[in-house]
DNA sequence: GTGAAAGCGCTAACAG
DNA sequence: CTGTTAGCGCTTTCAC
């Protein structure tokens, strides 16, 4: 492995001068530069990125913690993060978590070890308070309402849009409504937002049995559909947590040859359009862009991105 | 910033002993270990990951070059890569390229600078010969047939399945068939595979006007649909390069109130199921897994993953 | 303009 | 079982 000292020795100049021409720093005489560049080329030399990072005390890496990569929430978010990171010459490292607290803790530790300049949690299993503690080791951004955690955050402004959606259902005369979510009420801010919006609109608690969680994929949606079709014929509308998921949900009703409930999707996916489902577009790519900006920026301002309810 | 020397000094032991404790290496007496761990805890010390990488001459990072993140080919591939990388304790760094040769060159240079242990090209703008040259700086894996480039590769075995699909169209009596692809015939191995399969089955060249390229998104599909609906009423079937894209294509015909051609999708997406479209599942996640294994493995064996034609 | 030297923080061969 | 020491390869301050 050839290094900067070799270049220095062979060119007859010092390492610092070599470093300067490598980094286009300060003034270096034209001939010195040429001589050095010649040796660089001859030895096929390339500076070592890790050594550089070490010396500079900065990696230009941001870690993105994500539960799984196959949900549109995450792909859209990652997309936005990548776009912004690219523009700022940062690199994006994907950190799969499955909401596993131990894993998340491990990622926090790697931040502490300066493997990344910042960490973005697209979602999290660990309590916010725990994340907050690690802020002293590097910037940590979350993608949900930070409440009083003090963490920098961007997130889709969900409640208002959920209200619009539920109001739509109410206007259509639906009174028994199912709700599908990814995680338990206790664990998930999104689930909480959905339920809160429901209760705002209907001025009544959402029956627990209508609040079905653990749904992440199309297949999960189908399972959920099986649950509802077998148990709750009175449910005439369902707020699903994804167009693809709504598609799965629908499958179960088709299989059972029962009339379809009125379905609302989310994420504005092609499958939703195909079925002409009303949906919610949360503009997660934008959330991603802002999340990244918070990750490297100085400002700690929180940003809520408005989402929209769409009748396909 | 507290470092390993501080720990050594304060604990009264040497850096190497501290290092051993930190890495659970060799034998260290229980009391020594305890004493050191105490100091570590007291100073809230964490070893620096970059320094460690430098010292070890290895980063455990693999870079994944991808044209864009919003196509199922790439999301599925990345998914597989992540799964395998996670299992092997590697990190995945996403490198957006848009098939830009200069950018790709830059990524090759970063490999040369030892920023990554390996690079996976999910697709590429640069000629394979150029990629091949950089192999001396680290492992480079491609996700298409390597032909005589000598590059390690995994890829979906497309031609056979495309043949099956075209044979299906032939059996249905279609004679004028459109084909949608992402990139030019000259640039893309996938496009070449599609055309080759067509010609195998129909024993005739695919008319150039029926070979439409530049299609990556649903919206592109719609544009393509507009092109075909306005120009080629004789086309009764179209081989699209994605279920979502087929959906976009379909839009144009619906808007024009013209009878829909028979559409074949790809990637086995929910939208395809919603429309009951025949589709091709290339099992890209598996391709991703194997690509990663090639990236860190010793074997240079190429692996073709069979794909399947599905009648939804 | 250029160079010497002190870091950056850790690992591992070697010696005891 | 523990310590010494020589790297890993680059950046940057401070002199001249």
mmCIF file with all atom_site columns, N, CA and C in Angstrom, chain B residues 55-112:
data_model
loop_
_atom_site.group_PDB
_atom_site.id
_atom_site.type_symbol
_atom_site.label_atom_id
_atom_site.label_alt_id
_atom_site.label_comp_id
_atom_site.label_asym_id
_atom_site.label_entity_id
_atom_site.label_seq_id
_atom_site.pdbx_PDB_ins_code
_atom_site.Cartn_x
_atom_site.Cartn_y
_atom_site.Cartn_z
_atom_site.occupancy
_atom_site.B_iso_or_equiv
_atom_site.pdbx_formal_charge
_atom_site.auth_seq_id
_atom_site.auth_comp_id
_atom_site.auth_asym_id
_atom_site.auth_atom_id
_atom_site.pdbx_PDB_model_num
ATOM 1   N N  . UNK B 1 55  ? -6.899  1.294   11.707  1.00 0.00 ? 55  UNK B N  1
ATOM 2   C CA . UNK B 1 55  ? -5.912  0.386   12.247  1.00 0.00 ? 55  UNK B CA 1
ATOM 3   C C  . UNK B 1 55  ? -6.071  -1.022  11.680  1.00 0.00 ? 55  UNK B C  1
ATOM 4   N N  . UNK B 1 56  ? -7.308  -1.420  11.479  1.00 0.00 ? 56  UNK B N  1
ATOM 5   C CA . UNK B 1 56  ? -7.543  -2.768  11.000  1.00 0.00 ? 56  UNK B CA 1
ATOM 6   C C  . UNK B 1 56  ? -7.442  -2.879  9.482   1.00 0.00 ? 56  UNK B C  1
ATOM 7   N N  . UNK B 1 57  ? -7.511  -1.709  8.829   1.00 0.00 ? 57  UNK B N  1
ATOM 8   C CA . UNK B 1 57  ? -7.455  -1.743  7.374   1.00 0.00 ? 57  UNK B CA 1
ATOM 9   C C  . UNK B 1 57  ? -8.691  -2.349  6.733   1.00 0.00 ? 57  UNK B C  1
ATOM 10  N N  . UNK B 1 58  ? -9.834  -2.150  7.388   1.00 0.00 ? 58  UNK B N  1
ATOM 11  C CA . UNK B 1 58  ? -11.075 -2.731  6.884   1.00 0.00 ? 58  UNK B CA 1
ATOM 12  C C  . UNK B 1 58  ? -12.215 -1.887  7.434   1.00 0.00 ? 58  UNK B C  1
ATOM 13  N N  . UNK B 1 59  ? -13.248 -1.696  6.644   1.00 0.00 ? 59  UNK B N  1
ATOM 14  C CA . UNK B 1 59  ? -14.317 -0.804  7.097   1.00 0.00 ? 59  UNK B CA 1
ATOM 15  C C  . UNK B 1 59  ? -15.619 -1.527  7.410   1.00 0.00 ? 59  UNK B C  1
ATOM 16  N N  . UNK B 1 60  ? -15.775 -2.714  6.868   1.00 0.00 ? 60  UNK B N  1
ATOM 17  C CA . UNK B 1 60  ? -17.064 -3.412  6.976   1.00 0.00 ? 60  UNK B CA 1
ATOM 18  C C  . UNK B 1 60  ? -18.204 -2.608  6.356   1.00 0.00 ? 60  UNK B C  1
ATOM 19  N N  . UNK B 1 61  ? -17.840 -1.838  5.372   1.00 0.00 ? 61  UNK B N  1
ATOM 20  C CA . UNK B 1 61  ? -18.851 -1.089  4.613   1.00 0.00 ? 61  UNK B CA 1
ATOM 21  C C  . UNK B 1 61  ? -18.900 -1.629  3.190   1.00 0.00 ? 61  UNK B C  1
ATOM 22  N N  . UNK B 1 62  ? -20.080 -1.823  2.669   1.00 0.00 ? 62  UNK B N  1
ATOM 23  C CA . UNK B 1 62  ? -20.150 -2.047  1.232   1.00 0.00 ? 62  UNK B CA 1
ATOM 24  C C  . UNK B 1 62  ? -21.020 -0.952  0.614   1.00 0.00 ? 62  UNK B C  1
ATOM 25  N N  . UNK B 1 63  ? -20.535 -0.427  -0.476  1.00 0.00 ? 63  UNK B N  1
ATOM 26  C CA . UNK B 1 63  ? -21.278 0.615   -1.182  1.00 0.00 ? 63  UNK B CA 1
ATOM 27  C C  . UNK B 1 63  ? -22.190 -0.024  -2.211  1.00 0.00 ? 63  UNK B C  1
ATOM 28  N N  . UNK B 1 64  ? -23.395 0.504   -2.306  1.00 0.00 ? 64  UNK B N  1
ATOM 29  C CA . UNK B 1 64  ? -24.337 -0.018  -3.294  1.00 0.00 ? 64  UNK B CA 1
ATOM 30  C C  . UNK B 1 64  ? -24.723 1.102   -4.256  1.00 0.00 ? 64  UNK B C  1
ATOM 31  N N  . UNK B 1 65  ? -24.250 0.975   -5.476  1.00 0.00 ? 65  UNK B N  1
ATOM 32  C CA . UNK B 1 65  ? -24.529 1.991   -6.484  1.00 0.00 ? 65  UNK B CA 1
ATOM 33  C C  . UNK B 1 65  ? -25.892 1.723   -7.096  1.00 0.00 ? 65  UNK B C  1
ATOM 34  N N  . UNK B 1 66  ? -26.773 2.697   -7.002  1.00 0.00 ? 66  UNK B N  1
ATOM 35  C CA . UNK B 1 66  ? -28.082 2.479   -7.619  1.00 0.00 ? 66  UNK B CA 1
ATOM 36  C C  . UNK B 1 66  ? -28.588 3.721   -8.305  1.00 0.00 ? 66  UNK B C  1
ATOM 37  N N  . UNK B 1 67  ? -29.089 3.548   -9.517  1.00 0.00 ? 67  UNK B N  1
ATOM 38  C CA . UNK B 1 67  ? -29.565 4.650   -10.356 1.00 0.00 ? 67  UNK B CA 1
ATOM 39  C C  . UNK B 1 67  ? -30.652 5.479   -9.689  1.00 0.00 ? 67  UNK B C  1
ATOM 40  N N  . UNK B 1 68  ? -31.665 4.819   -9.153  1.00 0.00 ? 68  UNK B N  1
ATOM 41  C CA . UNK B 1 68  ? -32.635 5.542   -8.339  1.00 0.00 ? 68  UNK B CA 1
ATOM 42  C C  . UNK B 1 68  ? -33.288 4.597   -7.356  1.00 0.00 ? 68  UNK B C  1
ATOM 43  N N  . UNK B 1 69  ? -33.829 5.169   -6.325  1.00 0.00 ? 69  UNK B N  1
ATOM 44  C CA . UNK B 1 69  ? -34.303 4.330   -5.228  1.00 0.00 ? 69  UNK B CA 1
ATOM 45  C C  . UNK B 1 69  ? -35.779 4.009   -5.351  1.00 0.00 ? 69  UNK B C  1
ATOM 46  N N  . UNK B 1 70  ? -36.443 4.531   -6.370  1.00 0.00 ? 70  UNK B N  1
ATOM 47  C CA . UNK B 1 70  ? -37.900 4.390   -6.375  1.00 0.00 ? 70  UNK B CA 1
ATOM 48  C C  . UNK B 1 70  ? -38.413 3.329   -7.347  1.00 0.00 ? 70  UNK B C  1
ATOM 49  N N  . UNK B 1 71  ? -37.566 2.512   -7.830  1.00 0.00 ? 71  UNK B N  1
ATOM 50  C CA . UNK B 1 71  ? -38.023 1.430   -8.699  1.00 0.00 ? 71  UNK B CA 1
ATOM 51  C C  . UNK B 1 71  ? -37.946 0.116   -7.915  1.00 0.00 ? 71  UNK B C  1
ATOM 52  N N  . UNK B 1 72  ? -38.951 -0.727  -8.091  1.00 0.00 ? 72  UNK B N  1
ATOM 53  C CA . UNK B 1 72  ? -38.981 -1.964  -7.301  1.00 0.00 ? 72  UNK B CA 1
ATOM 54  C C  . UNK B 1 72  ? -37.745 -2.841  -7.528  1.00 0.00 ? 72  UNK B C  1
ATOM 55  N N  . UNK B 1 73  ? -37.188 -2.777  -8.710  1.00 0.00 ? 73  UNK B N  1
ATOM 56  C CA . UNK B 1 73  ? -35.962 -3.538  -8.939  1.00 0.00 ? 73  UNK B CA 1
ATOM 57  C C  . UNK B 1 73  ? -34.949 -3.179  -7.872  1.00 0.00 ? 73  UNK B C  1
ATOM 58  N N  . UNK B 1 74  ? -34.810 -1.910  -7.628  1.00 0.00 ? 74  UNK B N  1
ATOM 59  C CA . UNK B 1 74  ? -33.785 -1.466  -6.700  1.00 0.00 ? 74  UNK B CA 1
ATOM 60  C C  . UNK B 1 74  ? -34.193 -1.647  -5.247  1.00 0.00 ? 74  UNK B C  1
ATOM 61  N N  . UNK B 1 75  ? -35.437 -1.377  -4.931  1.00 0.00 ? 75  UNK B N  1
ATOM 62  C CA . UNK B 1 75  ? -35.834 -1.553  -3.538  1.00 0.00 ? 75  UNK B CA 1
ATOM 63  C C  . UNK B 1 75  ? -35.739 -3.019  -3.135  1.00 0.00 ? 75  UNK B C  1
ATOM 64  N N  . UNK B 1 76  ? -36.130 -3.904  -4.018  1.00 0.00 ? 76  UNK B N  1
ATOM 65  C CA . UNK B 1 76  ? -36.041 -5.322  -3.688  1.00 0.00 ? 76  UNK B CA 1
ATOM 66  C C  . UNK B 1 76  ? -34.589 -5.774  -3.565  1.00 0.00 ? 76  UNK B C  1
ATOM 67  N N  . UNK B 1 77  ? -33.796 -5.302  -4.489  1.00 0.00 ? 77  UNK B N  1
ATOM 68  C CA . UNK B 1 77  ? -32.385 -5.645  -4.476  1.00 0.00 ? 77  UNK B CA 1
ATOM 69  C C  . UNK B 1 77  ? -31.726 -5.146  -3.186  1.00 0.00 ? 77  UNK B C  1
ATOM 70  N N  . UNK B 1 78  ? -31.967 -3.904  -2.868  1.00 0.00 ? 78  UNK B N  1
ATOM 71  C CA . UNK B 1 78  ? -31.387 -3.301  -1.669  1.00 0.00 ? 78  UNK B CA 1
ATOM 72  C C  . UNK B 1 78  ? -31.842 -4.064  -0.434  1.00 0.00 ? 78  UNK B C  1
ATOM 73  N N  . UNK B 1 79  ? -33.099 -4.444  -0.459  1.00 0.00 ? 79  UNK B N  1
ATOM 74  C CA . UNK B 1 79  ? -33.631 -5.229  0.630   1.00 0.00 ? 79  UNK B CA 1
ATOM 75  C C  . UNK B 1 79  ? -32.823 -6.497  0.873   1.00 0.00 ? 79  UNK B C  1
ATOM 76  N N  . UNK B 1 80  ? -32.578 -7.227  -0.202  1.00 0.00 ? 80  UNK B N  1
ATOM 77  C CA . UNK B 1 80  ? -31.808 -8.455  -0.094  1.00 0.00 ? 80  UNK B CA 1
ATOM 78  C C  . UNK B 1 80  ? -30.383 -8.182  0.358   1.00 0.00 ? 80  UNK B C  1
ATOM 79  N N  . UNK B 1 81  ? -29.793 -7.176  -0.200  1.00 0.00 ? 81  UNK B N  1
ATOM 80  C CA . UNK B 1 81  ? -28.430 -6.818  0.180   1.00 0.00 ? 81  UNK B CA 1
ATOM 81  C C  . UNK B 1 81  ? -28.367 -6.491  1.666   1.00 0.00 ? 81  UNK B C  1
ATOM 82  N N  . UNK B 1 82  ? -29.344 -5.720  2.112   1.00 0.00 ? 82  UNK B N  1
ATOM 83  C CA . UNK B 1 82  ? -29.366 -5.343  3.526   1.00 0.00 ? 82  UNK B CA 1
ATOM 84  C C  . UNK B 1 82  ? -29.498 -6.550  4.428   1.00 0.00 ? 82  UNK B C  1
ATOM 85  N N  . UNK B 1 83  ? -30.356 -7.439  4.033   1.00 0.00 ? 83  UNK B N  1
ATOM 86  C CA . UNK B 1 83  ? -30.576 -8.613  4.867   1.00 0.00 ? 83  UNK B CA 1
ATOM 87  C C  . UNK B 1 83  ? -29.273 -9.388  5.025   1.00 0.00 ? 83  UNK B C  1
ATOM 88  N N  . UNK B 1 84  ? -28.610 -9.610  3.900   1.00 0.00 ? 84  UNK B N  1
ATOM 89  C CA . UNK B 1 84  ? -27.369 -10.372 3.938   1.00 0.00 ? 84  UNK B CA 1
ATOM 90  C C  . UNK B 1 84  ? -26.268 -9.602  4.670   1.00 0.00 ? 84  UNK B C  1
ATOM 91  N N  . UNK B 1 85  ? -26.216 -8.302  4.436   1.00 0.00 ? 85  UNK B N  1
ATOM 92  C CA . UNK B 1 85  ? -25.173 -7.492  5.057   1.00 0.00 ? 85  UNK B CA 1
ATOM 93  C C  . UNK B 1 85  ? -25.353 -7.474  6.567   1.00 0.00 ? 85  UNK B C  1
ATOM 94  N N  . UNK B 1 86  ? -26.581 -7.354  6.977   1.00 0.00 ? 86  UNK B N  1
ATOM 95  C CA . UNK B 1 86  ? -26.876 -7.342  8.401   1.00 0.00 ? 86  UNK B CA 1
ATOM 96  C C  . UNK B 1 86  ? -26.389 -8.626  9.060   1.00 0.00 ? 86  UNK B C  1
ATOM 97  N N  . UNK B 1 87  ? -26.685 -9.728  8.403   1.00 0.00 ? 87  UNK B N  1
ATOM 98  C CA . UNK B 1 87  ? -26.302 -11.024 8.948   1.00 0.00 ? 87  UNK B CA 1
ATOM 99  C C  . UNK B 1 87  ? -24.793 -11.152 9.073   1.00 0.00 ? 87  UNK B C  1
ATOM 100 N N  . UNK B 1 88  ? -24.067 -10.462 8.203   1.00 0.00 ? 88  UNK B N  1
ATOM 101 C CA . UNK B 1 88  ? -22.613 -10.588 8.206   1.00 0.00 ? 88  UNK B CA 1
ATOM 102 C C  . UNK B 1 88  ? -21.951 -9.428  8.941   1.00 0.00 ? 88  UNK B C  1
ATOM 103 N N  . UNK B 1 89  ? -22.781 -8.601  9.592   1.00 0.00 ? 89  UNK B N  1
ATOM 104 C CA . UNK B 1 89  ? -22.250 -7.459  10.319  1.00 0.00 ? 89  UNK B CA 1
ATOM 105 C C  . UNK B 1 89  ? -21.559 -6.418  9.453   1.00 0.00 ? 89  UNK B C  1
ATOM 106 N N  . UNK B 1 90  ? -22.077 -6.262  8.269   1.00 0.00 ? 90  UNK B N  1
ATOM 107 C CA . UNK B 1 90  ? -21.573 -5.205  7.378   1.00 0.00 ? 90  UNK B CA 1
ATOM 108 C C  . UNK B 1 90  ? -22.582 -4.064  7.327   1.00 0.00 ? 90  UNK B C  1
ATOM 109 N N  . UNK B 1 91  ? -22.099 -2.930  6.866   1.00 0.00 ? 91  UNK B N  1
ATOM 110 C CA . UNK B 1 91  ? -22.994 -1.802  6.695   1.00 0.00 ? 91  UNK B CA 1
ATOM 111 C C  . UNK B 1 91  ? -23.191 -1.496  5.219   1.00 0.00 ? 91  UNK B C  1
ATOM 112 N N  . UNK B 1 92  ? -24.375 -1.048  4.913   1.00 0.00 ? 92  UNK B N  1
ATOM 113 C CA . UNK B 1 92  ? -24.713 -0.751  3.528   1.00 0.00 ? 92  UNK B CA 1
ATOM 114 C C  . UNK B 1 92  ? -24.766 0.757   3.326   1.00 0.00 ? 92  UNK B C  1
ATOM 115 N N  . UNK B 1 93  ? -23.973 1.242   2.394   1.00 0.00 ? 93  UNK B N  1
ATOM 116 C CA . UNK B 1 93  ? -23.973 2.666   2.064   1.00 0.00 ? 93  UNK B CA 1
ATOM 117 C C  . UNK B 1 93  ? -24.592 2.838   0.687   1.00 0.00 ? 93  UNK B C  1
ATOM 118 N N  . UNK B 1 94  ? -25.619 3.664   0.625   1.00 0.00 ? 94  UNK B N  1
ATOM 119 C CA . UNK B 1 94  ? -26.334 3.859   -0.636  1.00 0.00 ? 94  UNK B CA 1
ATOM 120 C C  . UNK B 1 94  ? -25.673 4.937   -1.485  1.00 0.00 ? 94  UNK B C  1
ATOM 121 N N  . UNK B 1 95  ? -25.419 4.618   -2.742  1.00 0.00 ? 95  UNK B N  1
ATOM 122 C CA . UNK B 1 95  ? -24.720 5.536   -3.633  1.00 0.00 ? 95  UNK B CA 1
ATOM 123 C C  . UNK B 1 95  ? -25.557 5.823   -4.878  1.00 0.00 ? 95  UNK B C  1
ATOM 124 N N  . UNK B 1 96  ? -26.314 6.889   -4.875  1.00 0.00 ? 96  UNK B N  1
ATOM 125 C CA . UNK B 1 96  ? -27.190 7.188   -6.009  1.00 0.00 ? 96  UNK B CA 1
ATOM 126 C C  . UNK B 1 96  ? -26.389 7.604   -7.238  1.00 0.00 ? 96  UNK B C  1
ATOM 127 N N  . UNK B 1 97  ? -26.799 7.100   -8.383  1.00 0.00 ? 97  UNK B N  1
ATOM 128 C CA . UNK B 1 97  ? -25.975 7.352   -9.575  1.00 0.00 ? 97  UNK B CA 1
ATOM 129 C C  . UNK B 1 97  ? -26.705 7.905   -10.797 1.00 0.00 ? 97  UNK B C  1
ATOM 130 N N  . UNK B 1 98  ? -27.988 7.565   -10.930 1.00 0.00 ? 98  UNK B N  1
ATOM 131 C CA . UNK B 1 98  ? -28.707 7.944   -12.155 1.00 0.00 ? 98  UNK B CA 1
ATOM 132 C C  . UNK B 1 98  ? -27.968 7.543   -13.421 1.00 0.00 ? 98  UNK B C  1
ATOM 133 N N  . UNK B 1 99  ? -27.212 6.517   -13.351 1.00 0.00 ? 99  UNK B N  1
ATOM 134 C CA . UNK B 1 99  ? -26.436 6.045   -14.508 1.00 0.00 ? 99  UNK B CA 1
ATOM 135 C C  . UNK B 1 99  ? -25.438 7.081   -15.004 1.00 0.00 ? 99  UNK B C  1
ATOM 136 N N  . UNK B 1 100 ? -25.095 7.994   -14.158 1.00 0.00 ? 100 UNK B N  1
ATOM 137 C CA . UNK B 1 100 ? -24.163 9.043   -14.550 1.00 0.00 ? 100 UNK B CA 1
ATOM 138 C C  . UNK B 1 100 ? -22.732 8.501   -14.487 1.00 0.00 ? 100 UNK B C  1
ATOM 139 N N  . UNK B 1 101 ? -22.076 8.492   -15.640 1.00 0.00 ? 101 UNK B N  1
ATOM 140 C CA . UNK B 1 101 ? -20.751 7.877   -15.724 1.00 0.00 ? 101 UNK B CA 1
ATOM 141 C C  . UNK B 1 101 ? -19.737 8.574   -14.809 1.00 0.00 ? 101 UNK B C  1
ATOM 142 N N  . UNK B 1 102 ? -19.817 9.872   -14.744 1.00 0.00 ? 102 UNK B N  1
ATOM 143 C CA . UNK B 1 102 ? -18.872 10.606  -13.895 1.00 0.00 ? 102 UNK B CA 1
ATOM 144 C C  . UNK B 1 102 ? -19.038 10.259  -12.431 1.00 0.00 ? 102 UNK B C  1
ATOM 145 N N  . UNK B 1 103 ? -20.303 10.184  -12.034 1.00 0.00 ? 103 UNK B N  1
ATOM 146 C CA . UNK B 1 103 ? -20.601 9.808   -10.656 1.00 0.00 ? 103 UNK B CA 1
ATOM 147 C C  . UNK B 1 103 ? -20.101 8.409   -10.357 1.00 0.00 ? 103 UNK B C  1
ATOM 148 N N  . UNK B 1 104 ? -20.380 7.514   -11.267 1.00 0.00 ? 104 UNK B N  1
ATOM 149 C CA . UNK B 1 104 ? -19.949 6.137   -11.057 1.00 0.00 ? 104 UNK B CA 1
ATOM 150 C C  . UNK B 1 104 ? -18.429 6.073   -10.940 1.00 0.00 ? 104 UNK B C  1
ATOM 151 N N  . UNK B 1 105 ? -17.784 6.856   -11.750 1.00 0.00 ? 105 UNK B N  1
ATOM 152 C CA . UNK B 1 105 ? -16.330 6.920   -11.695 1.00 0.00 ? 105 UNK B CA 1
ATOM 153 C C  . UNK B 1 105 ? -15.884 7.406   -10.310 1.00 0.00 ? 105 UNK B C  1
ATOM 154 N N  . UNK B 1 106 ? -16.599 8.386   -9.820  1.00 0.00 ? 106 UNK B N  1
ATOM 155 C CA . UNK B 1 106 ? -16.276 8.913   -8.494  1.00 0.00 ? 106 UNK B CA 1
ATOM 156 C C  . UNK B 1 106 ? -16.423 7.813   -7.434  1.00 0.00 ? 106 UNK B C  1
ATOM 157 N N  . UNK B 1 107 ? -17.444 7.004   -7.561  1.00 0.00 ? 107 UNK B N  1
ATOM 158 C CA . UNK B 1 107 ? -17.639 5.936   -6.590  1.00 0.00 ? 107 UNK B CA 1
ATOM 159 C C  . UNK B 1 107 ? -16.528 4.898   -6.698  1.00 0.00 ? 107 UNK B C  1
ATOM 160 N N  . UNK B 1 108 ? -16.104 4.641   -7.909  1.00 0.00 ? 108 UNK B N  1
ATOM 161 C CA . UNK B 1 108 ? -14.981 3.718   -8.084  1.00 0.00 ? 108 UNK B CA 1
ATOM 162 C C  . UNK B 1 108 ? -13.747 4.276   -7.385  1.00 0.00 ? 108 UNK B C  1
ATOM 163 N N  . UNK B 1 109 ? -13.584 5.566   -7.496  1.00 0.00 ? 109 UNK B N  1
ATOM 164 C CA . UNK B 1 109 ? -12.441 6.199   -6.833  1.00 0.00 ? 109 UNK B CA 1
ATOM 165 C C  . UNK B 1 109 ? -12.531 6.060   -5.314  1.00 0.00 ? 109 UNK B C  1
ATOM 166 N N  . UNK B 1 110 ? -13.727 6.183   -4.780  1.00 0.00 ? 110 UNK B N  1
ATOM 167 C CA . UNK B 1 110 ? -13.858 6.026   -3.325  1.00 0.00 ? 110 UNK B CA 1
ATOM 168 C C  . UNK B 1 110 ? -13.553 4.600   -2.893  1.00 0.00 ? 110 UNK B C  1
ATOM 169 N N  . UNK B 1 111 ? -13.845 3.675   -3.761  1.00 0.00 ? 111 UNK B N  1
ATOM 170 C CA . UNK B 1 111 ? -13.460 2.294   -3.451  1.00 0.00 ? 111 UNK B CA 1
ATOM 171 C C  . UNK B 1 111 ? -11.934 2.227   -3.393  1.00 0.00 ? 111 UNK B C  1
ATOM 172 N N  . UNK B 1 112 ? -11.344 2.851   -4.366  1.00 0.00 ? 112 UNK B N  1
ATOM 173 C CA . UNK B 1 112 ? -9.889  2.884   -4.431  1.00 0.00 ? 112 UNK B CA 1
ATOM 174 C C  . UNK B 1 112 ? -9.308  3.547   -3.184  1.00 0.00 ? 112 UNK B C  1
#
